[in-house]
Coordinates of C-alpha atoms in Angstrom, one line a residue:
M14 CA 71.3 189.9 182.9
A15 CA 70.8 186.1 182.5
Q16 CA 73.2 185.5 185.3
Q17 CA 71.5 188.2 187.5
R18 CA 68.1 186.4 186.8
S19 CA 69.4 182.8 187.4
A20 CA 70.9 184.0 190.9
A21 CA 67.4 185.7 191.6
L22 CA 65.8 182.2 190.7
L23 CA 68.0 180.4 192.9
T24 CA 67.1 182.5 195.7
E25 CA 63.5 181.6 195.2
G26 CA 64.6 177.8 195.3
V27 CA 64.0 177.6 191.6
D28 CA 66.8 175.5 190.0
P29 CA 66.9 174.6 186.1
V30 CA 65.6 171.1 186.8
T31 CA 62.8 172.5 189.0
L32 CA 61.7 175.0 186.3
E33 CA 61.5 172.2 183.7
I34 CA 59.6 170.0 186.3
I35 CA 57.0 172.6 186.9
R36 CA 56.7 173.6 183.2
G37 CA 55.9 170.1 182.3
G38 CA 53.5 169.8 185.3
I39 CA 51.4 172.7 184.2
R40 CA 51.3 171.4 180.8
A41 CA 50.2 167.9 182.2
I42 CA 47.4 169.8 184.0
Q43 CA 46.1 171.5 181.1
S44 CA 46.2 168.4 179.1
E45 CA 44.2 166.5 181.7
M46 CA 41.7 169.3 181.9
E47 CA 41.1 169.0 178.2
V48 CA 40.7 165.2 178.4
L49 CA 38.0 165.7 181.0
I50 CA 36.1 167.9 178.8
E51 CA 36.3 165.9 175.8
R52 CA 35.1 162.6 177.8
T53 CA 32.4 164.3 179.5
A54 CA 31.0 166.8 177.2
M55 CA 27.5 166.1 175.3
S56 CA 27.7 168.3 172.2
P57 CA 29.7 166.8 169.1
F58 CA 31.2 170.2 168.5
I59 CA 33.1 169.7 171.8
R60 CA 33.4 166.0 172.0
E61 CA 34.2 165.0 168.4
K62 CA 35.3 168.3 166.9
K63 CA 37.3 169.3 170.1
D64 CA 36.5 173.1 169.9
Y65 CA 37.5 173.8 173.4
A66 CA 40.5 174.9 175.4
S67 CA 41.7 175.0 178.9
G68 CA 44.5 177.0 180.4
L69 CA 46.4 177.9 183.8
Y70 CA 47.1 181.6 184.4
A71 CA 49.4 183.6 186.9
A72 CA 47.9 185.6 189.6
D73 CA 48.0 188.8 187.5
G74 CA 45.8 186.9 184.7
R75 CA 48.7 186.1 182.3
L76 CA 48.4 182.9 180.5
I77 CA 51.1 180.2 181.7
A78 CA 49.9 177.3 180.0
G79 CA 47.2 176.7 177.0
K80 CA 46.5 175.1 173.9
A81 CA 48.4 176.5 170.8
L82 CA 45.0 178.2 170.0
P83 CA 46.3 181.9 169.7
F84 CA 43.0 183.6 169.6
A85 CA 42.3 183.3 173.2
S86 CA 45.0 184.0 175.4
D87 CA 43.8 187.1 177.5
L88 CA 40.6 185.3 179.2
V89 CA 41.1 186.3 183.0
T90 CA 41.9 190.1 183.0
P91 CA 38.4 191.1 181.7
I92 CA 37.1 189.6 184.9
F93 CA 39.1 191.9 187.0
D94 CA 37.0 195.0 185.6
R95 CA 33.8 193.6 187.6
F96 CA 35.6 191.2 190.2
P97 CA 38.8 192.4 191.3
P98 CA 41.3 189.7 192.5
E99 CA 41.1 190.9 196.1
T100 CA 37.3 190.3 196.2
M101 CA 37.7 186.7 195.1
K102 CA 37.6 183.7 197.3
P103 CA 38.4 180.0 197.2
G104 CA 35.4 178.2 195.7
D105 CA 34.6 181.0 193.3
I106 CA 33.9 180.4 189.7
Y107 CA 33.2 183.1 187.2
W108 CA 31.6 183.1 183.8
Y109 CA 31.1 185.2 180.5
N110 CA 30.7 184.9 176.7
D111 CA 30.4 188.8 176.3
C112 CA 32.7 189.7 173.3
Y113 CA 32.4 193.4 173.8
E114 CA 32.7 193.6 177.7
S115 CA 35.6 191.2 177.4
R116 CA 37.4 193.3 174.7
G117 CA 37.7 190.4 172.3
A118 CA 38.7 187.9 174.9
V119 CA 36.1 185.8 173.4
T120 CA 34.8 186.8 169.8
H121 CA 31.6 185.2 169.3
T122 CA 28.9 184.6 171.6
P123 CA 28.8 180.6 171.4
D124 CA 32.2 180.7 173.2
Q125 CA 31.7 180.1 177.0
V126 CA 34.6 180.9 179.6
L127 CA 34.8 179.5 183.2
V128 CA 37.4 180.8 185.4
S129 CA 38.3 179.9 189.0
P130 CA 40.9 181.4 191.3
V131 CA 43.5 179.2 192.8
Y132 CA 45.0 179.7 196.3
G133 CA 48.1 178.5 198.2
E134 CA 49.1 178.9 201.8
D135 CA 49.9 182.7 201.3
G136 CA 47.2 183.8 199.0
L137 CA 46.2 183.9 195.3
I138 CA 48.5 181.6 192.9
G139 CA 46.7 181.8 189.8
F140 CA 43.8 180.9 187.7
S141 CA 42.2 177.7 186.3
Q142 CA 40.3 178.2 183.0
T143 CA 38.1 176.3 180.6
W144 CA 36.6 177.5 177.2
A145 CA 34.3 175.8 174.8
H146 CA 32.1 176.3 171.8
F147 CA 28.5 175.6 172.6
A148 CA 26.1 174.2 169.9
D149 CA 23.4 176.6 170.2
I150 CA 22.6 179.4 172.8
G151 CA 19.4 180.8 171.0
G152 CA 19.5 183.6 168.6
M153 CA 18.1 184.0 165.1
R154 CA 18.7 180.3 164.0
P155 CA 19.6 176.9 165.4
G156 CA 23.4 177.0 166.0
S157 CA 23.4 180.8 166.8
L158 CA 25.6 181.5 163.8
S159 CA 24.1 182.7 160.6
A160 CA 25.1 184.9 157.7
D161 CA 21.8 186.6 158.0
C162 CA 22.6 188.4 161.3
T163 CA 23.1 191.9 161.5
E164 CA 23.6 192.6 165.1
I165 CA 25.0 190.5 167.9
F166 CA 21.5 190.3 169.6
Q167 CA 20.6 187.8 166.9
E168 CA 23.4 185.6 167.9
G169 CA 22.2 184.1 171.1
I170 CA 22.2 185.1 174.7
M171 CA 25.1 187.3 176.2
V172 CA 26.4 186.7 179.5
P173 CA 28.6 189.5 181.0
T174 CA 31.1 188.6 183.7
V175 CA 29.1 186.9 186.5
R176 CA 30.0 185.0 189.5
L177 CA 28.5 181.5 188.9
K178 CA 30.1 179.9 192.1
R179 CA 30.5 181.1 195.5
D180 CA 31.7 179.3 198.5
G181 CA 31.5 176.3 196.4
V182 CA 27.9 176.5 195.7
V183 CA 26.6 176.9 192.0
N184 CA 24.1 179.8 191.1
E185 CA 21.4 177.5 189.6
D186 CA 19.3 180.4 188.6
L187 CA 21.8 181.6 186.4
L188 CA 22.2 178.3 184.6
R189 CA 18.4 178.1 184.3
V190 CA 18.1 181.4 182.6
F191 CA 21.0 180.4 180.2
I192 CA 19.8 177.0 179.4
R193 CA 16.1 178.2 178.9
N194 CA 17.5 180.2 175.8
C195 CA 18.9 177.2 174.1
R196 CA 17.2 175.0 171.7
F197 CA 19.0 172.0 172.8
P198 CA 19.1 172.1 176.4
A199 CA 20.2 168.5 177.5
L200 CA 23.4 169.2 175.3
V201 CA 24.2 172.6 177.0
R202 CA 23.5 171.4 180.4
G203 CA 25.8 168.3 180.0
D204 CA 28.6 170.8 178.2
L205 CA 28.4 173.2 181.4
R206 CA 28.9 170.3 183.7
A207 CA 31.9 169.2 181.5
M208 CA 33.4 172.5 182.0
L209 CA 32.5 172.9 185.6
A210 CA 34.4 169.7 186.2
A211 CA 37.4 170.6 184.2
V212 CA 37.9 174.0 185.8
A213 CA 37.7 172.2 189.3
L214 CA 40.1 169.7 188.3
G215 CA 42.5 172.5 187.2
E216 CA 42.3 174.3 190.4
K217 CA 42.8 171.0 192.5
R218 CA 46.0 170.0 190.4
L219 CA 47.5 173.5 190.6
E220 CA 47.0 173.5 194.3
E221 CA 49.0 170.2 194.5
L222 CA 51.6 171.6 192.6
A223 CA 51.8 174.4 195.0
Q224 CA 51.8 172.3 197.8
R225 CA 54.8 170.3 196.4
F226 CA 57.0 173.2 195.6
G227 CA 55.8 176.2 197.5
A228 CA 53.7 179.0 196.3
R229 CA 56.8 181.3 196.1
V230 CA 58.4 178.8 193.9
L231 CA 55.6 178.3 191.6
R232 CA 55.3 182.2 191.3
A233 CA 59.1 182.7 190.5
S234 CA 58.7 179.9 187.8
F235 CA 55.7 181.6 186.0
D236 CA 57.7 184.9 185.9
E237 CA 60.5 183.2 184.3
L238 CA 58.6 181.1 182.0
L239 CA 57.0 184.4 180.7
K240 CA 60.2 186.2 180.3
R241 CA 61.8 183.3 178.3
T242 CA 58.9 183.1 176.0
G243 CA 59.0 187.0 175.5
E244 CA 62.7 187.0 174.9
A245 CA 62.4 184.1 172.4
V246 CA 59.7 185.4 170.2
R247 CA 61.4 188.8 169.9
G248 CA 64.8 187.6 169.0
R249 CA 63.1 185.2 166.4
L250 CA 61.2 188.3 164.9
R251 CA 64.4 190.6 165.0
A252 CA 66.2 187.7 162.9
L253 CA 63.6 187.9 160.2
V254 CA 62.6 191.5 160.1
P255 CA 65.4 194.2 159.8
P256 CA 64.8 197.7 160.6
G257 CA 62.3 199.6 158.5
T258 CA 58.6 200.2 157.6
Y259 CA 56.6 197.5 156.0
R260 CA 53.2 197.2 154.6
F261 CA 50.8 194.6 153.5
A262 CA 47.0 194.2 152.7
E263 CA 44.6 191.3 153.1
A264 CA 40.9 191.0 151.8
I265 CA 37.8 189.3 153.0
D266 CA 35.5 188.6 149.8
T267 CA 32.3 189.4 151.4
D268 CA 30.2 190.1 154.5
G269 CA 27.2 188.3 153.1
H270 CA 25.1 191.5 153.0
G271 CA 26.7 193.3 149.8
S272 CA 29.9 194.6 151.1
G273 CA 33.2 193.4 149.8
P274 CA 35.8 193.0 149.5
I275 CA 36.8 194.2 153.1
A276 CA 40.5 195.3 153.5
L277 CA 42.8 194.4 156.4
R278 CA 45.7 196.8 156.1
Y279 CA 48.9 196.6 158.1
K280 CA 52.0 198.7 158.7
L281 CA 54.9 197.2 160.7
E282 CA 57.7 199.7 161.8
A283 CA 61.0 197.8 163.0
T284 CA 63.1 200.4 164.7
E285 CA 66.7 200.4 165.1
D286 CA 66.7 199.9 168.8
G287 CA 64.6 196.7 168.4
R288 CA 61.1 197.9 168.9
F289 CA 58.3 196.8 166.7
L290 CA 55.2 198.8 166.1
L291 CA 52.0 197.5 164.5
D292 CA 49.4 199.7 163.1
Q293 CA 46.2 198.3 161.8
T294 CA 44.1 201.4 161.7
E295 CA 43.9 201.6 158.0
S296 CA 41.7 198.6 157.8
D297 CA 38.1 199.1 156.5
D298 CA 35.0 200.1 158.6
Q299 CA 32.9 197.6 160.2
T300 CA 30.4 195.7 158.0
R301 CA 26.7 195.1 158.6
G302 CA 27.4 191.3 158.2
P303 CA 28.6 189.0 160.9
V304 CA 32.3 189.0 159.8
N305 CA 33.4 191.7 162.4
L306 CA 36.1 190.8 164.8
V307 CA 36.7 192.4 168.3
L308 CA 40.6 192.0 168.3
N309 CA 42.0 191.9 171.5
R310 CA 45.0 194.2 171.4
K311 CA 47.3 191.5 173.3
A312 CA 46.3 188.9 170.4
P313 CA 48.8 189.8 167.6
G314 CA 51.8 189.3 169.7
V315 CA 50.6 185.7 170.5
L316 CA 49.4 185.1 166.9
V317 CA 52.5 185.9 165.6
G318 CA 54.5 184.2 168.5
V319 CA 52.9 180.8 167.7
Y320 CA 54.5 181.2 164.3
L321 CA 57.7 182.1 165.4
L322 CA 57.9 179.5 168.2
G323 CA 56.8 176.7 165.6
S324 CA 57.4 173.2 167.1
S325 CA 59.9 174.3 169.7
T326 CA 59.8 171.9 172.7
E327 CA 62.1 174.5 174.7
I328 CA 59.9 177.3 174.9
S329 CA 56.2 177.2 175.8
L330 CA 53.7 179.4 174.3
N331 CA 52.3 181.8 176.9
A332 CA 51.4 185.4 177.7
G333 CA 55.1 186.4 177.3
A334 CA 54.5 186.5 173.6
E335 CA 51.8 189.4 174.2
S336 CA 54.6 191.9 174.6
L337 CA 56.0 191.1 170.9
F338 CA 54.7 194.3 169.7
D339 CA 55.7 197.5 171.7
E340 CA 52.6 199.1 170.3
V341 CA 49.6 197.8 168.6
K342 CA 47.2 200.6 167.0
L343 CA 43.5 199.7 166.0
R344 CA 40.8 202.0 164.8
D345 CA 37.3 202.3 166.8
G346 CA 34.6 201.4 164.1
S347 CA 36.8 199.4 162.0
I348 CA 36.4 195.8 160.9
L349 CA 38.8 194.8 163.6
Q350 CA 37.2 197.0 166.4
P351 CA 33.6 197.2 165.7
R352 CA 31.2 199.3 167.8
F353 CA 28.5 197.5 169.7
P354 CA 26.2 195.8 168.6
A355 CA 27.9 194.7 165.3
A356 CA 27.4 191.1 164.5
L357 CA 30.3 188.9 165.1
G358 CA 29.1 185.1 164.5
H359 CA 31.3 184.6 161.3
R360 CA 34.5 186.4 162.7
G361 CA 36.5 183.2 162.0
V362 CA 37.0 184.4 158.3
T363 CA 38.4 187.5 159.7
M364 CA 40.5 185.9 162.2
L365 CA 42.0 183.6 159.7
R366 CA 42.6 186.5 157.2
N367 CA 44.2 188.5 159.9
L368 CA 46.7 185.8 160.7
S369 CA 47.4 185.7 156.9
G370 CA 48.3 189.3 157.2
Y371 CA 50.7 188.9 159.8
L372 CA 52.5 186.4 157.7
G373 CA 52.4 188.6 154.8
L374 CA 54.0 191.3 157.0
I375 CA 57.0 188.9 157.8
N376 CA 57.3 187.7 154.3
Q377 CA 57.5 191.4 153.0
A378 CA 60.0 192.4 155.3
S379 CA 62.0 189.2 155.0
G380 CA 62.0 188.6 151.2
G381 CA 59.8 185.6 151.7
Q382 CA 61.1 183.4 154.6
A383 CA 57.8 182.8 156.2
A384 CA 54.8 180.5 155.1
A385 CA 52.4 181.1 152.4
S386 CA 48.8 181.9 153.0
H387 CA 46.2 179.4 154.1
S388 CA 42.5 179.1 153.4
P389 CA 40.1 180.1 156.1
Y390 CA 38.3 176.9 157.4
V391 CA 34.9 176.3 156.4
I392 CA 31.7 176.0 158.5
W393 CA 28.4 174.6 157.4
L394 CA 25.3 174.0 159.5
I395 CA 22.5 171.8 158.4
R396 CA 19.1 172.0 160.5
G397 CA 15.8 170.6 160.3
T398 CA 13.6 167.8 161.2
S399 CA 14.3 164.1 160.8
M400 CA 11.6 161.7 159.3
E401 CA 10.7 160.5 162.7
G402 CA 10.1 164.3 163.7
E403 CA 12.9 164.9 165.8
R404 CA 14.7 168.4 165.5
F405 CA 18.5 168.0 164.5
L406 CA 21.6 170.5 164.1
M407 CA 24.6 169.3 162.4
S408 CA 27.4 172.1 162.8
D409 CA 30.7 171.1 161.3
G410 CA 33.8 172.7 160.5
V411 CA 35.6 171.0 157.4
A412 CA 39.5 170.8 156.7
C413 CA 41.2 173.0 154.3
G414 CA 44.7 173.3 153.1
Y415 CA 47.4 175.4 154.7
G416 CA 50.4 177.4 153.2
A417 CA 53.5 175.9 152.4
R418 CA 56.8 176.8 154.2
P419 CA 60.3 177.5 153.1
F420 CA 61.2 173.9 153.9
A421 CA 58.1 171.9 153.3
D422 CA 55.0 171.5 151.9
G423 CA 51.9 172.9 153.5
H424 CA 49.5 170.6 155.5
D425 CA 46.8 169.0 153.8
A426 CA 43.2 168.7 155.0
V427 CA 43.7 170.4 158.5
Y428 CA 41.0 172.1 160.6
L429 CA 42.2 175.0 162.6
V430 CA 45.2 174.1 164.9
A431 CA 44.2 171.4 166.9
Q432 CA 40.7 170.5 166.0
E433 CA 39.3 167.6 163.9
N434 CA 36.6 166.4 161.3
Y435 CA 33.6 164.5 162.1
P436 CA 34.3 160.9 160.9
A437 CA 32.0 159.8 158.1
E438 CA 30.7 156.9 160.4
F439 CA 29.7 159.3 163.2
V440 CA 27.8 161.4 160.7
D441 CA 26.0 158.7 159.1
I442 CA 24.6 157.3 162.7
S443 CA 24.1 160.6 164.4
Y444 CA 22.1 162.8 161.6
P445 CA 19.7 162.4 159.0
V446 CA 22.2 162.6 156.2
R447 CA 24.5 160.1 154.6
V448 CA 28.1 160.8 153.7
R449 CA 28.8 159.9 149.9
T450 CA 32.2 161.3 149.4
Y451 CA 35.0 162.3 151.6
A452 CA 38.4 163.0 149.7
L453 CA 41.3 165.1 149.1
N454 CA 40.3 168.2 146.6
P455 CA 43.3 167.7 144.0
D456 CA 45.1 170.8 142.4
T457 CA 43.8 173.2 145.4
G458 CA 47.3 173.4 147.0
G459 CA 49.1 176.2 145.3
P460 CA 51.8 175.0 143.0
G461 CA 55.4 175.7 144.3
R462 CA 58.9 174.4 145.0
W463 CA 57.1 173.4 148.2
R464 CA 53.2 172.7 147.5
G465 CA 50.5 174.2 149.4
G466 CA 48.3 171.8 151.4
C467 CA 45.2 170.6 149.5
G468 CA 41.4 171.0 150.8
V469 CA 39.0 168.2 150.8
V470 CA 35.8 167.3 149.1
R471 CA 32.8 166.3 151.3
E472 CA 29.6 165.1 149.7
L473 CA 26.3 164.5 152.0
E474 CA 22.9 163.2 150.9
V475 CA 19.8 164.7 152.9
M476 CA 17.8 162.0 154.4
A477 CA 15.5 164.2 156.5
K478 CA 12.2 165.6 155.1
E479 CA 13.5 168.9 154.7
A480 CA 16.5 171.1 156.2
V481 CA 18.1 174.4 155.9
L482 CA 21.9 174.9 155.1
S483 CA 24.0 177.6 156.3
V484 CA 27.6 177.7 154.5
R485 CA 30.7 179.9 155.3
L486 CA 33.4 180.0 152.5
D487 CA 36.1 182.6 151.8
A488 CA 39.1 183.3 149.9
I489 CA 37.6 182.7 146.6
D490 CA 37.8 186.1 144.8
H491 CA 41.2 186.6 146.8
P492 CA 42.6 183.1 147.1
P493 CA 45.4 182.1 149.7
W494 CA 48.6 183.9 148.2
G495 CA 51.8 182.2 147.2
V496 CA 55.0 183.4 148.1
A497 CA 58.8 183.5 146.5
G498 CA 57.6 182.4 143.3
G499 CA 54.9 180.0 144.6
Q500 CA 51.5 180.1 143.4
A501 CA 48.1 180.9 145.2
G502 CA 46.0 178.2 146.4
R503 CA 42.9 177.3 144.7
A504 CA 39.4 178.3 146.0
G505 CA 36.6 176.2 147.3
R506 CA 32.8 176.2 146.5
C507 CA 29.4 174.7 147.8
T508 CA 27.0 172.9 145.1
V509 CA 23.7 171.5 145.7
N510 CA 23.0 168.3 143.3
P511 CA 26.0 168.6 141.3
G512 CA 25.6 166.9 137.6
R513 CA 21.9 167.0 138.2
P514 CA 19.3 169.1 136.2
D515 CA 18.4 170.8 139.4
Q516 CA 22.2 171.7 140.3
R517 CA 22.8 175.0 141.9
A518 CA 25.8 176.9 143.1
L519 CA 25.2 178.4 146.7
K520 CA 26.7 181.8 147.6
P521 CA 29.8 181.2 149.6
L522 CA 28.5 183.1 152.8
S523 CA 24.9 182.5 153.1
D524 CA 21.9 180.8 155.1
G525 CA 18.5 179.9 154.4
N526 CA 19.3 177.5 151.4
L527 CA 16.1 175.1 151.5
L528 CA 17.0 171.4 151.0
K529 CA 14.6 168.3 150.6
R530 CA 15.2 164.7 151.1
G531 CA 17.4 163.4 148.4
D532 CA 19.4 166.5 147.8
V533 CA 23.1 166.2 147.6
I534 CA 25.3 168.8 149.0
R535 CA 28.9 169.0 147.7
L536 CA 31.5 171.0 149.6
E537 CA 34.9 171.6 148.2
T538 CA 37.3 173.5 150.4
G539 CA 40.4 175.5 149.2
G540 CA 44.0 174.8 149.7
G541 CA 46.9 176.8 150.7
G542 CA 49.5 178.9 148.8
G543 CA 52.8 177.6 147.5
W544 CA 56.4 178.4 148.4
G545 CA 59.3 178.9 145.7
H546 CA 58.9 178.8 142.0
P547 CA 57.0 175.5 140.7
F548 CA 59.6 174.7 138.2
D549 CA 62.1 174.0 141.0
R550 CA 60.1 171.2 142.5
E551 CA 61.8 168.1 141.9
P552 CA 59.9 166.0 139.1
E553 CA 60.0 162.9 141.3
R554 CA 57.8 164.9 144.0
V555 CA 55.5 166.0 141.2
L556 CA 55.1 162.4 140.2
A557 CA 54.5 161.0 143.8
D558 CA 51.6 164.0 144.1
V559 CA 50.1 162.8 140.8
R560 CA 50.0 159.2 141.9
G561 CA 48.7 160.3 145.4
G562 CA 45.9 162.4 144.1
F563 CA 47.2 165.6 145.2
V564 CA 47.9 167.0 141.8
S565 CA 46.3 166.3 138.5
R566 CA 48.3 165.3 135.4
D567 CA 47.4 168.4 133.5
S568 CA 48.5 170.6 136.7
A569 CA 51.9 168.8 136.6
E570 CA 52.3 169.8 132.8
R571 CA 51.0 173.2 133.2
D572 CA 52.0 174.4 136.8
Y573 CA 55.1 172.4 137.4
G574 CA 56.5 171.9 133.9
V575 CA 56.7 168.1 134.5
I576 CA 55.9 165.8 131.6
L577 CA 54.7 162.2 132.7
S578 CA 54.6 159.1 130.7
R579 CA 51.4 157.9 129.1
D580 CA 50.7 155.8 132.0
S581 CA 51.5 158.5 134.6
R582 CA 54.3 156.0 136.2
S583 CA 57.2 157.7 135.4
V584 CA 58.7 161.2 134.4
D585 CA 59.6 161.9 130.9
A586 CA 63.1 163.4 131.5
A587 CA 63.7 164.9 128.1
A588 CA 60.2 166.4 127.6
T589 CA 60.4 167.9 131.1
A590 CA 63.7 169.6 130.7
E591 CA 62.5 171.0 127.3
R592 CA 59.3 172.3 129.2
R593 CA 61.1 173.8 131.8
A594 CA 63.5 175.6 129.8
D595 CA 60.8 178.1 129.1
R596 CA 60.5 179.1 132.8
P597 CA 57.7 181.5 133.7
A598 CA 58.7 184.9 135.4
A599 CA 57.6 185.1 139.1
A600 CA 57.5 187.7 141.7
L601 CA 57.3 187.7 145.7
F602 CA 53.5 187.3 146.1
H603 CA 51.0 185.5 143.8
Q604 CA 47.4 186.2 144.0
N605 CA 45.4 186.4 140.8
G606 CA 48.8 186.8 139.1
Y607 CA 52.4 187.6 140.3
K608 CA 52.9 190.8 142.4
E609 CA 55.9 192.2 144.2
Y610 CA 53.5 193.9 147.0
L611 CA 49.9 193.2 148.3
A612 CA 49.1 196.3 149.6

């Protein structure tokens, strides 16, 4: 089979060297597009947070090169429903943010998508695409995301698939309507210009690649890259999951409107002939609050594919991973396939719990040979008026801890794939708040042979006359599970005025929290689950964690069985051996106690 395919590729003029040059070329184009967005966008959530992505697609709409952001791989094919490829022309740009019409290609309204067809000497080659999260597009509250929302109409203006540009001319009337609905028009206008420039750059660079190698060679290379990725992810999943039927369950704590826990249930059937059938129909019904997720049916393969490929440099993530599951079953009206107009704004909680569920399935099938669970990243928004009378909006995603792996600790203080935190200096000069504390949150990483990653502590003092805080936390009642004897990660919390007489704890998914000048907000984010029994961690590693601020002295003794000297500079070997002789029993999973199954 491989020899036949190689012969076919050589017929098209694609030798292995050419294929690698093209693979590197499209990745370079995609990176250049993203650099352009980052350097020219106006909103901090794009420019500083880097909540954007670009991609290149084949002529049939399949992703060829994109950021390792597995929630958005099928961004082009929804356009074909209204604008078939044969009706497109050079110079076109298409635009949408409609979550329901795009079947979950985008999953909440702030995410805007621009797509441009790219042509060679003999017709359509593929597509250039940009995507970015806009700071505000109208809706119930500034930022367009709120735990108070109960329908998508409250989450900002919806743009069905429209043709924004025809024959190289932008439809300015469409832009005026959109921008008129936004509270911060200058930021939105600048972000749209950045996206338009980036999608045009991708179109130009892909045309240049086609001119260099020829459109036929480019198309044949795309097909081969897709096949390689598909074969790689299926082979790696087969190595982890033997034939059989496996079940797992995850839970979202609350929807912010009284519902919860909300269960995500999974069944995976691996057949003797190498097929994988994924069934998520037993997941709970959609909720009134905004944690619903329109899960694109192609997303599960890419989500799991990202994990299976890991840090591979030989195989690129692309739409080839979409074929990992031979069948994906979802239920209409469920939390993963809500009916219009269910609110979706805080679907990020469900996204991350869903990804954790896939890891749980693999662990159940492989006896704990995958990573432990992770904390869902935390979002908070502070809106109000500065002392000078200017309206402000600080929307920020804050780092959390990720699960340990069978070969290494989990990552500390990371924010969803490739995004970043706002530097303290940037926050101080950009918003009427002052950063008082920014540090690791010790003991949040789940204890294990390999420790879960730690979350962070971020503390702000309000310098505005008044403000309103929205916060999104999860995995408190159902913390990120540990695996193979590892313990669950510890949860986060949000407190106003900690240690003062007027201290108050905020609901983890809430909005409308009133603040005044001088109030202090302390946000503590959670950690990831541990892997392997904590008593198997080398005492020297535990000592290093204590001295580095990741683990407390009390946790070292209680959770790891490691006794330190009085000055915490060395391990008391004899006392540690005696403590570890009383080894606690463990099980495959740990979440509020050890369990063989989470179902």
